[in-house]
PDB file of C-alpha atoms in Angstrom:
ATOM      1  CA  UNK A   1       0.000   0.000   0.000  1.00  0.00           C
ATOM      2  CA  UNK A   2       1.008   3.617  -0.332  1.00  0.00           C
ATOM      3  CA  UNK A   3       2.317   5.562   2.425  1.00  0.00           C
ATOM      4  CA  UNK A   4       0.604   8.629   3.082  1.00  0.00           C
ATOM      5  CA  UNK A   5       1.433  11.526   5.563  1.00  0.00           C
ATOM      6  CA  UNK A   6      -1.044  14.747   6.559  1.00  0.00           C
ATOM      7  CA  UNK A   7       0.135  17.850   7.789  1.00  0.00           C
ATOM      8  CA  UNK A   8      -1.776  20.575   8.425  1.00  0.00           C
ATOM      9  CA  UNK A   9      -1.443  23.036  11.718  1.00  0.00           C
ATOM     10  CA  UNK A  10      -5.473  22.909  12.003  1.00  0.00           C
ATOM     11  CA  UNK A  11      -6.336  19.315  13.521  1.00  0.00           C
ATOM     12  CA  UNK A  12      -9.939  19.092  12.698  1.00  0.00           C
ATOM     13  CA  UNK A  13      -8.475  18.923   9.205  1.00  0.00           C
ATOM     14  CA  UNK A  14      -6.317  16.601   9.889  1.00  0.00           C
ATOM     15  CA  UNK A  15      -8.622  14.285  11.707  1.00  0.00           C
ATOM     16  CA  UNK A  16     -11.340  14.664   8.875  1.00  0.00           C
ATOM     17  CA  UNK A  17      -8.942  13.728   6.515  1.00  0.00           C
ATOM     18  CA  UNK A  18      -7.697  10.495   8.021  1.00  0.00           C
ATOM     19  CA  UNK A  19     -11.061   9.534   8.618  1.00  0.00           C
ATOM     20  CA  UNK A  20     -13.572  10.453   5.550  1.00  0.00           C
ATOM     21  CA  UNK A  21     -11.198   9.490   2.565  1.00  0.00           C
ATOM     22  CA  UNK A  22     -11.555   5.529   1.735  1.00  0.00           C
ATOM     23  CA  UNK A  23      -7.994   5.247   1.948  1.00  0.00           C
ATOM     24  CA  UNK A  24      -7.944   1.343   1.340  1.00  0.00           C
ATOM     25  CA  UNK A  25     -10.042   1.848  -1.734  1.00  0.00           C
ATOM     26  CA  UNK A  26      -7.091   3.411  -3.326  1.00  0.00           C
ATOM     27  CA  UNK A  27      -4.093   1.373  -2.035  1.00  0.00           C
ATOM     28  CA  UNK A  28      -3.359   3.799   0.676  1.00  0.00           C
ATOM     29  CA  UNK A  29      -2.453   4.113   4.339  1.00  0.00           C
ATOM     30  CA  UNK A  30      -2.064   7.131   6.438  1.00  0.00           C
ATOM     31  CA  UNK A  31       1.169   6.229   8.324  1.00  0.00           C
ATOM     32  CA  UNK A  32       1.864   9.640  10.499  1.00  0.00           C
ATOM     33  CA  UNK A  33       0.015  13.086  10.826  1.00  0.00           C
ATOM     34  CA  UNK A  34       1.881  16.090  12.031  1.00  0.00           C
ATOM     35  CA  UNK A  35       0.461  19.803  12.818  1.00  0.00           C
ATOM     36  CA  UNK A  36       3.439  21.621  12.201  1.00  0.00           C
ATOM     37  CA  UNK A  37       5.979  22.087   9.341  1.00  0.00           C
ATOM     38  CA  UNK A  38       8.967  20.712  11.277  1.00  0.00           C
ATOM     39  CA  UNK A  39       7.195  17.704  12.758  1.00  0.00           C
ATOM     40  CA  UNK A  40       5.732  16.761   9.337  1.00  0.00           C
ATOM     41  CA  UNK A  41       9.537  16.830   7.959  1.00  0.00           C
ATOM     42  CA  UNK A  42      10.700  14.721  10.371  1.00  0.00           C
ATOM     43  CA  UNK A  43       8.123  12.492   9.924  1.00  0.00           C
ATOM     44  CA  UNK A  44       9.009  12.654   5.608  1.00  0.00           C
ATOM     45  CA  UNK A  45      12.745  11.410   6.886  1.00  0.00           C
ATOM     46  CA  UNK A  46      12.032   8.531   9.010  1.00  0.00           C
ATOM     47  CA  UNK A  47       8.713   7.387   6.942  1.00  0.00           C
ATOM     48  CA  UNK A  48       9.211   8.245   3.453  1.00  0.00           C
ATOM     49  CA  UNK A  49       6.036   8.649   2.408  1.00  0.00           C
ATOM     50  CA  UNK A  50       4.579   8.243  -1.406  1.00  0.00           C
ATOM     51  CA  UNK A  51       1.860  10.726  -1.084  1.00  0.00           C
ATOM     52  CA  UNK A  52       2.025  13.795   1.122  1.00  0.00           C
ATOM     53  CA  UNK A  53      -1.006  16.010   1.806  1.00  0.00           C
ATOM     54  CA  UNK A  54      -0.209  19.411   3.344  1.00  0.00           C
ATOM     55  CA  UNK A  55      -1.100  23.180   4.420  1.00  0.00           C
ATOM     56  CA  UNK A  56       2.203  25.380   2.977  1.00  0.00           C
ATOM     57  CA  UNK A  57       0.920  28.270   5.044  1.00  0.00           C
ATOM     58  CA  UNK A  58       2.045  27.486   8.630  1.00  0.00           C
ATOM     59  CA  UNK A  59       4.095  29.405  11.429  1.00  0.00           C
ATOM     60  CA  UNK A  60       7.279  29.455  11.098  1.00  0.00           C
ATOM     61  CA  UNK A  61       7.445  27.672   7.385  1.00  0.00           C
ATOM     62  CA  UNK A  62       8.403  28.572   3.696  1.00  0.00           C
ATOM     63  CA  UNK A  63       6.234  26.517   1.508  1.00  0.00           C
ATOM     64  CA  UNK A  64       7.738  26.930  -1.847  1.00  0.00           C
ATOM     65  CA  UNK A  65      11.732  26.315   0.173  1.00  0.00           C
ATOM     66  CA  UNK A  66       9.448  23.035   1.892  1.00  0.00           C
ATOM     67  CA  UNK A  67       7.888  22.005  -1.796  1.00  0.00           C
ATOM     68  CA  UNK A  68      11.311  22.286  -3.325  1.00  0.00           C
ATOM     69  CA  UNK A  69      13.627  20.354  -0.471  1.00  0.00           C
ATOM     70  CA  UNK A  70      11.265  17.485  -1.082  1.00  0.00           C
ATOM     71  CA  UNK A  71      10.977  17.166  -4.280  1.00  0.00           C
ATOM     72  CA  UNK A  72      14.790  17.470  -4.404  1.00  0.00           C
ATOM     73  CA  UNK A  73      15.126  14.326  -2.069  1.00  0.00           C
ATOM     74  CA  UNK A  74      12.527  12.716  -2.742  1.00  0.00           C
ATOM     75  CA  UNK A  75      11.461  13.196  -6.286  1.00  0.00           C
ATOM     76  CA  UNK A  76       8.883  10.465  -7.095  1.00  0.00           C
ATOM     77  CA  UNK A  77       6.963  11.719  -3.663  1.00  0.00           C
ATOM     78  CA  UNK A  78       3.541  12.831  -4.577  1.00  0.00           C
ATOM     79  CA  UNK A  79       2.372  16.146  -3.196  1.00  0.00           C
ATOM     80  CA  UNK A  80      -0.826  18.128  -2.900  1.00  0.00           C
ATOM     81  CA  UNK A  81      -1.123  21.049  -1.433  1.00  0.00           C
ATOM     82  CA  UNK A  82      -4.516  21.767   0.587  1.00  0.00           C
ATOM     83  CA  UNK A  83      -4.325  25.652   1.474  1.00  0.00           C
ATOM     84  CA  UNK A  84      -6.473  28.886   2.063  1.00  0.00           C
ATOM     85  CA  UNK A  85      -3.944  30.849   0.713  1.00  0.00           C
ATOM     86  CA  UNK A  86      -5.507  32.340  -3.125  1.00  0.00           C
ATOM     87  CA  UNK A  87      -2.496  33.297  -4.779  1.00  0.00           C
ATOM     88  CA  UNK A  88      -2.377  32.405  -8.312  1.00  0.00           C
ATOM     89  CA  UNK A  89       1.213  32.807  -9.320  1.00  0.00           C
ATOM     90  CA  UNK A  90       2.223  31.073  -5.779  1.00  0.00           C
ATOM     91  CA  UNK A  91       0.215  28.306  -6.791  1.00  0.00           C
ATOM     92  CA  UNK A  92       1.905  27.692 -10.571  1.00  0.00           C
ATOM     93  CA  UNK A  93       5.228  28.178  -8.628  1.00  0.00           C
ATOM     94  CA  UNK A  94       4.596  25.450  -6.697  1.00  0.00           C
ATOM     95  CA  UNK A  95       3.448  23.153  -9.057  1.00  0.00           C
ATOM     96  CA  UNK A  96       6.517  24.185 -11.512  1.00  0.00           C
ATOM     97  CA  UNK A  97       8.381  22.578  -8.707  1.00  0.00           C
ATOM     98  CA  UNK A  98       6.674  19.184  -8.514  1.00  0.00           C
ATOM     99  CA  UNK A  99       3.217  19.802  -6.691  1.00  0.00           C
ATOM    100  CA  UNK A 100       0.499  17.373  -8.617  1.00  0.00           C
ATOM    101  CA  UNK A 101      -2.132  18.967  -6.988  1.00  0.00           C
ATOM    102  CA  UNK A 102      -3.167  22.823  -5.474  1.00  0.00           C
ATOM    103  CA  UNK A 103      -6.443  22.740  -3.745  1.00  0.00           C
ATOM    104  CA  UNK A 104      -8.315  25.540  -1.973  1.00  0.00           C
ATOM    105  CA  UNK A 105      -9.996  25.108   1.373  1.00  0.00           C
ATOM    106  CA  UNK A 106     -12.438  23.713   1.212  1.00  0.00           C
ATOM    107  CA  UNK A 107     -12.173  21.499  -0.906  1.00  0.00           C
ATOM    108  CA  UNK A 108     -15.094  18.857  -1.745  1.00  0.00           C
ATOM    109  CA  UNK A 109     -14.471  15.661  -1.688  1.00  0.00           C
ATOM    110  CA  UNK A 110     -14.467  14.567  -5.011  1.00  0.00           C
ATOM    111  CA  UNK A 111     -11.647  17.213  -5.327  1.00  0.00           C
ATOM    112  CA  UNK A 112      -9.673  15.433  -3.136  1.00  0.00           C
ATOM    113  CA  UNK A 113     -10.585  11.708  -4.511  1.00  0.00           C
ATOM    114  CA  UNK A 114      -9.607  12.770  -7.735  1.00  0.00           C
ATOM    115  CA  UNK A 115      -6.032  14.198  -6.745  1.00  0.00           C
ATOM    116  CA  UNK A 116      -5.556  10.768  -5.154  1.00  0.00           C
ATOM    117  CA  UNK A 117      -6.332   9.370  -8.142  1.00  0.00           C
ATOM    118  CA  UNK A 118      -3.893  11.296 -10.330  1.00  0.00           C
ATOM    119  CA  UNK A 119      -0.957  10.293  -7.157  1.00  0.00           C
ATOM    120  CA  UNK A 120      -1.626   6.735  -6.868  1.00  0.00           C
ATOM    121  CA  UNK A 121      -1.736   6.590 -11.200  1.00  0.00           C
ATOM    122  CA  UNK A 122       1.824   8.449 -11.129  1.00  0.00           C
ATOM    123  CA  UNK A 123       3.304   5.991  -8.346  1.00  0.00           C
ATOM    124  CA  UNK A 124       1.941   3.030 -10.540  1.00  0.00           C
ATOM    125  CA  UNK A 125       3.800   4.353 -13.355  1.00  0.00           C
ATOM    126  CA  UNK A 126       6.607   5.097 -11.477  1.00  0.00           C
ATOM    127  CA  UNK A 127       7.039   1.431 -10.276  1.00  0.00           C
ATOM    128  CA  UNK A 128       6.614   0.184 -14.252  1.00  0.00           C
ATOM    129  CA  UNK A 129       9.059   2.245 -15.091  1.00  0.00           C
ATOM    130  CA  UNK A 130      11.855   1.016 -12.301  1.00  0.00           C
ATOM    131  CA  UNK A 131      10.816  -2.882 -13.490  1.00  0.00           C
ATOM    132  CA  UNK A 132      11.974  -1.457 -16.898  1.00  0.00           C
ATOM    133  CA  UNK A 133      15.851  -1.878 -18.068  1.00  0.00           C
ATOM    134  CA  UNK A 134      18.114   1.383 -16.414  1.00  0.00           C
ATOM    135  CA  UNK A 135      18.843   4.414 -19.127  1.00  0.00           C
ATOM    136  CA  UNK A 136      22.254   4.145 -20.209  1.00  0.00           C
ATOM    137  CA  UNK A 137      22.791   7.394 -19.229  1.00  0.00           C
ATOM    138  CA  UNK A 138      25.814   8.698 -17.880  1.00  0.00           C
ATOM    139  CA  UNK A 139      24.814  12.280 -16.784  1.00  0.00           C
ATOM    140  CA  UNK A 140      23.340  12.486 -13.965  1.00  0.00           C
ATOM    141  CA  UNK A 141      20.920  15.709 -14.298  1.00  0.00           C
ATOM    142  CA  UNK A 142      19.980  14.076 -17.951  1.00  0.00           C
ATOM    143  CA  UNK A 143      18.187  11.138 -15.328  1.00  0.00           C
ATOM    144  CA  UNK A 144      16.569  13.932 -13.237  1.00  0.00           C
ATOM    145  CA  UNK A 145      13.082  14.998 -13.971  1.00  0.00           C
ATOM    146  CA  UNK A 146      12.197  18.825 -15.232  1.00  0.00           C
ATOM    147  CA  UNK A 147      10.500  19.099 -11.825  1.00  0.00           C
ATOM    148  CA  UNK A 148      13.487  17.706  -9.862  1.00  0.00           C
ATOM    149  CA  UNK A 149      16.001  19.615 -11.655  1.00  0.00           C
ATOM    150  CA  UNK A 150      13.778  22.963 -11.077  1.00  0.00           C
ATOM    151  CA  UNK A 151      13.360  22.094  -6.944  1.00  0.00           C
ATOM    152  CA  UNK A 152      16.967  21.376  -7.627  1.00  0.00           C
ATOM    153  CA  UNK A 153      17.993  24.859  -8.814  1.00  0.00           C
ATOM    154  CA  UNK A 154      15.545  26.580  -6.583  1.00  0.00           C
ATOM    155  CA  UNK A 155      17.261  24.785  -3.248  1.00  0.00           C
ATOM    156  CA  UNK A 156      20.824  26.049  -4.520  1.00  0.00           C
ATOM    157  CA  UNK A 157      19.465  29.382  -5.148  1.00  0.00           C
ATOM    158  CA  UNK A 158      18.237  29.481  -1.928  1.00  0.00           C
ATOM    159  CA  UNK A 159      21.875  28.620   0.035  1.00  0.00           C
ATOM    160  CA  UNK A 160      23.447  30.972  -2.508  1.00  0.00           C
ATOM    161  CA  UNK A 161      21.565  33.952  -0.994  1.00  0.00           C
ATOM    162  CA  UNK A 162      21.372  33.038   2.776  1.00  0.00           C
ATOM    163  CA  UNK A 163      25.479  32.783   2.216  1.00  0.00           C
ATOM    164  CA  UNK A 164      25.735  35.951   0.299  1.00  0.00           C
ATOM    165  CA  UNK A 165      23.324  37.032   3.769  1.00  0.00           C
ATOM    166  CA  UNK A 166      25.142  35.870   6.383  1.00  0.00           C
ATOM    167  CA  UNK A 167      29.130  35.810   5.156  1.00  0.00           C
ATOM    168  CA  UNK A 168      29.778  37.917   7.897  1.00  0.00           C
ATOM    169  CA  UNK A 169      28.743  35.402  10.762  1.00  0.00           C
ATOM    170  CA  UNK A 170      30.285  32.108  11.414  1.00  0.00           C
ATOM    171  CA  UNK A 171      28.035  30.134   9.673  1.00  0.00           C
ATOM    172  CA  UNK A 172      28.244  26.277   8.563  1.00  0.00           C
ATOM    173  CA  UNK A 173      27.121  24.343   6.200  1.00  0.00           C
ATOM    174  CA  UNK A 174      24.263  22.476   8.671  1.00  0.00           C
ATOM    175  CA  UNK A 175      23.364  25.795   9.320  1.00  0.00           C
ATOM    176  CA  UNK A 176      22.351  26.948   5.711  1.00  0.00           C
ATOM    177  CA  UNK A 177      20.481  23.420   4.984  1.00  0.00           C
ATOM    178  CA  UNK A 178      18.688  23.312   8.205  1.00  0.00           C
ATOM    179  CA  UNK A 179      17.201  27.052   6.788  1.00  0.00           C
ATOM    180  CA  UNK A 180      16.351  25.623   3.475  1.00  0.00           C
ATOM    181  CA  UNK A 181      15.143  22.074   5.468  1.00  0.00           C
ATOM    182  CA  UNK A 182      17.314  20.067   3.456  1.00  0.00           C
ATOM    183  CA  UNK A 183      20.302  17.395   4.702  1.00  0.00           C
ATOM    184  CA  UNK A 184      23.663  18.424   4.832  1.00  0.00           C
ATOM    185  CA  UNK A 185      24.601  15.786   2.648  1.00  0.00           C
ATOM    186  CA  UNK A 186      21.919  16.375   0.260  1.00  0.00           C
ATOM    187  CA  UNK A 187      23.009  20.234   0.289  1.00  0.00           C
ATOM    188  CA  UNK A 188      26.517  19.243  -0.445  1.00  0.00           C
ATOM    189  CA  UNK A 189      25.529  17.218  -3.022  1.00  0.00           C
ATOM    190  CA  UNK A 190      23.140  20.161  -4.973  1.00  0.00           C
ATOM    191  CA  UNK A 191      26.053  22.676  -4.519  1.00  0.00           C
ATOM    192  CA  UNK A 192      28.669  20.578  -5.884  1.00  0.00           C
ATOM    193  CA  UNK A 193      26.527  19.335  -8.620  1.00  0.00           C
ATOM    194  CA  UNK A 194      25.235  22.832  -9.563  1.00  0.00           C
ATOM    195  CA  UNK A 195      28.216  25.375  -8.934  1.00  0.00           C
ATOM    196  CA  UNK A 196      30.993  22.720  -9.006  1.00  0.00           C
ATOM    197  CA  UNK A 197      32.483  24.269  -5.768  1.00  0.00           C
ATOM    198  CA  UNK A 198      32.006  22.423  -2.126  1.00  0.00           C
ATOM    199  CA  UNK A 199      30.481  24.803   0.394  1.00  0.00           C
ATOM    200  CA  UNK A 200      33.542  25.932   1.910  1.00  0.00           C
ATOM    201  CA  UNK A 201      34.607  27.375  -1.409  1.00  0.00           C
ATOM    202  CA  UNK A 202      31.639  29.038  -1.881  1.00  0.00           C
ATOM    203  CA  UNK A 203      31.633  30.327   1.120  1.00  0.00           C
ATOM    204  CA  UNK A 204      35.360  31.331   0.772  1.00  0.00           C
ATOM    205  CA  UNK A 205      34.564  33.090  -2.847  1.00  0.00           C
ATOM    206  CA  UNK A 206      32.006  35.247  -1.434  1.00  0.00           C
ATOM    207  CA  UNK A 207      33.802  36.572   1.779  1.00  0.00           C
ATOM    208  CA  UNK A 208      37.155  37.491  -0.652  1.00  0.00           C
ATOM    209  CA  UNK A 209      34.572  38.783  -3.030  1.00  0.00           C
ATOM    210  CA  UNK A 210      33.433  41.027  -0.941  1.00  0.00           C
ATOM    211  CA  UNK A 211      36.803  41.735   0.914  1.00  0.00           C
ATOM    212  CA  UNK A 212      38.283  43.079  -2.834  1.00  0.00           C
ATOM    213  CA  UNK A 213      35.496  45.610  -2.798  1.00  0.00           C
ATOM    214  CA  UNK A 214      36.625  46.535   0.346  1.00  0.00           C
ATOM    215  CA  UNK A 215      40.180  46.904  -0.627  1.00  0.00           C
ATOM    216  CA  UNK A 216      39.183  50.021  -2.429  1.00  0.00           C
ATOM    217  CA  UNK A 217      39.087  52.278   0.294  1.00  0.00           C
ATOM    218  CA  UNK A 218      42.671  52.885   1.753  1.00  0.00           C
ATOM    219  CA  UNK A 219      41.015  53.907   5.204  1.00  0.00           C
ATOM    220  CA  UNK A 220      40.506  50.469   6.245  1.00  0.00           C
ATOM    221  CA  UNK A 221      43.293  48.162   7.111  1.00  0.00           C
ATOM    222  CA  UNK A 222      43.690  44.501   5.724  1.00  0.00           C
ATOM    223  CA  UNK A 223      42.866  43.153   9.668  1.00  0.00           C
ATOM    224  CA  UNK A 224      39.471  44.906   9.475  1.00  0.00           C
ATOM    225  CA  UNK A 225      38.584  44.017   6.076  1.00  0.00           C
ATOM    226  CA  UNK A 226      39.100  40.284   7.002  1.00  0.00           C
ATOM    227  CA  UNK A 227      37.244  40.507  10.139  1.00  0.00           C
ATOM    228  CA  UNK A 228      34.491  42.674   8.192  1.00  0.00           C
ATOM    229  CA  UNK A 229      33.931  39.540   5.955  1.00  0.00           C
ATOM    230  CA  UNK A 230      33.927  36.902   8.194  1.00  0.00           C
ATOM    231  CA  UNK A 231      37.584  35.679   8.669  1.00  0.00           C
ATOM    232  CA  UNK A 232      38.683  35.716  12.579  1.00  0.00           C
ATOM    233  CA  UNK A 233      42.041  34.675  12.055  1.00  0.00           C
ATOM    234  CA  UNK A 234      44.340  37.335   9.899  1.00  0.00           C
ATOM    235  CA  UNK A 235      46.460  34.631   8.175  1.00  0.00           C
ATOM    236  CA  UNK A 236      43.864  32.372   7.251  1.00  0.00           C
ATOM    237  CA  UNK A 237      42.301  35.444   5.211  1.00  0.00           C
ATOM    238  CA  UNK A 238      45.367  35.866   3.640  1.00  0.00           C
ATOM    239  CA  UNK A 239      45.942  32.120   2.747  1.00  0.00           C
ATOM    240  CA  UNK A 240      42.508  32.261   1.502  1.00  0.00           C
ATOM    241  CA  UNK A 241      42.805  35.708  -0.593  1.00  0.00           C
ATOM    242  CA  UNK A 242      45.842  34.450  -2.087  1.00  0.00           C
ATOM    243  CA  UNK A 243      45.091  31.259  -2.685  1.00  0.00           C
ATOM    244  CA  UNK A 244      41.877  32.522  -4.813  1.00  0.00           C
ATOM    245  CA  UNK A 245      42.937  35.834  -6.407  1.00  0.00           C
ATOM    246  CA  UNK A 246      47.066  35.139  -6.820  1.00  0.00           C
ATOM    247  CA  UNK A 247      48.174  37.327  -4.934  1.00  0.00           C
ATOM    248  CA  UNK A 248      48.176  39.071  -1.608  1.00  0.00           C
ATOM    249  CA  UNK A 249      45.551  41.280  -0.357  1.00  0.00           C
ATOM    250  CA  UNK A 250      48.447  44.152   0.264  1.00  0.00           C
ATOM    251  CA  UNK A 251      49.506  43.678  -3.536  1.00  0.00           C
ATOM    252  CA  UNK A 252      46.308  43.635  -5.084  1.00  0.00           C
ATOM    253  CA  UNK A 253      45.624  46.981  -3.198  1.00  0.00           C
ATOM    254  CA  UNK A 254      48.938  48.304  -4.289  1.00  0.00           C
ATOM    255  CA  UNK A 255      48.860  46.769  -8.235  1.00  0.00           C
ATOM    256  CA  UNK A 256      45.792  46.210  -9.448  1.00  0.00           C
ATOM    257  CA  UNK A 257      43.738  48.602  -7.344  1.00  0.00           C
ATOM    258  CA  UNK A 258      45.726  51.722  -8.300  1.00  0.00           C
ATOM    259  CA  UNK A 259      45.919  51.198 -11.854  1.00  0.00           C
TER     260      UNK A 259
END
């Protein structure tokens, strides 16, 4: 049978729709219910569900960045989103990045039958499709789906910016993919794949980016320009700026800033 998980931070929905939908009649079994965004990804993680049905507008939670890290990890995970929130270019966001179905509360019933219908007729064709003979295919983004390779690109985007945010703190790379409720792993893999850099490069690129625009105003000493951009130790900035630009921070003042 097909896993299914609820979350919505409104129980009575939650409860209704454990108990009204003929779940068996469709090959399905609610296996956890959570009222909160975190909860409900936890309970993705340990119970890897084939059909989620979920609210994207609770406390404390990014839908599209939710949508997204899911589909990203879990691509053949069927999702439809049950919300009161009537945005129509939120809603073809969200299904550019996987979602099979957007419904607006409330929704009647046959609404809901017949998204279960279109879920449990994707997994089936999933499944044929695994009992088929693998692709030869070598590159792995030409196996990814559109919809995988867009939650894909949208994750990345994400950790781009929230580094490009926060360069100036000590941040890590658990950090950035708790924000964007991904792995660490599965982060490391996205950036890698996607930029060809490992987050400590990135991370590396930005701050000496940044320090180089700095470097063009002769008020401010090297040590407070490293500092400024996130480096607490003086001689690992200038390992760093070295090792990326070629040169020392001093002579790229005194050369190529002066020309």
């Amino acid at each position: 049978m097909y896993k299914v998980i609820i979350i919505d931070d409104e129980p009575v929905i939650v409860r209704g729709l454990s108990q009204t939908i003929p779940w068996e009649k469709h090959n399905c079994q609610v296996v956890g219910t959570a009222f909160n965004g975190k909860m409900g990804l936890e309970l993705i993680r340990n119970l890897k569900p084939d059909i989620l049905i979920s609210d994207i507008c609770m406390p404390g939670m990014d839908g599209l960045t939710m949508i997204a890290s899911l589909k990203s990890q879990f691509p053949k995970l069927q999702i439809c989103i049950l919300t009161g929130y009537r945005d129509f270019d939120y809603a073809q966001r969200a299904i550019c990045l996987g979602v099979t179905r957007f419904l607006l509360k409330p929704s009647k019933m046959n609404e809901l039958l017949d998204a279960l219908d279109v879920m449990t007729t994707n997994l089936s064709s999933f499944e044929v499709e695994i009992k088929k003979e693998e692709p030869k295919i070598s590159d792995v983004e030409q196996q990814c789906s559109p919809e995988e390779n867009t939650a894909s690109s949208f994750i990345v985007k994400n950790a781009l910016q929230y580094i490009d945010e926060n360069y100036q703190k000590k941040i890590m790379l658990s950090e950035v993919a708790e924000h964007i409720y991904v792995s660490q792993w599965h982060l490391s893999k996205l950036l890698h794949r996607h930029t060809g850099q490992n987050f400590s490069e990135i991370l590396n690129n930005v701050r000496i980016d940044k320090a180089k625009e700095l470097l063009k105003y002769p008020a401010l000493r090297i040590g407070e320009i490293a500092e400024e951009v996130g480096f607490v130790d003086m001689a690992h900035f200038s390992r760093v700026f070295k090792k990326i630009v070629g040169i020392s921070a001093n002579e790229y003042r005194n050369t190529v800033l002066s020309k």
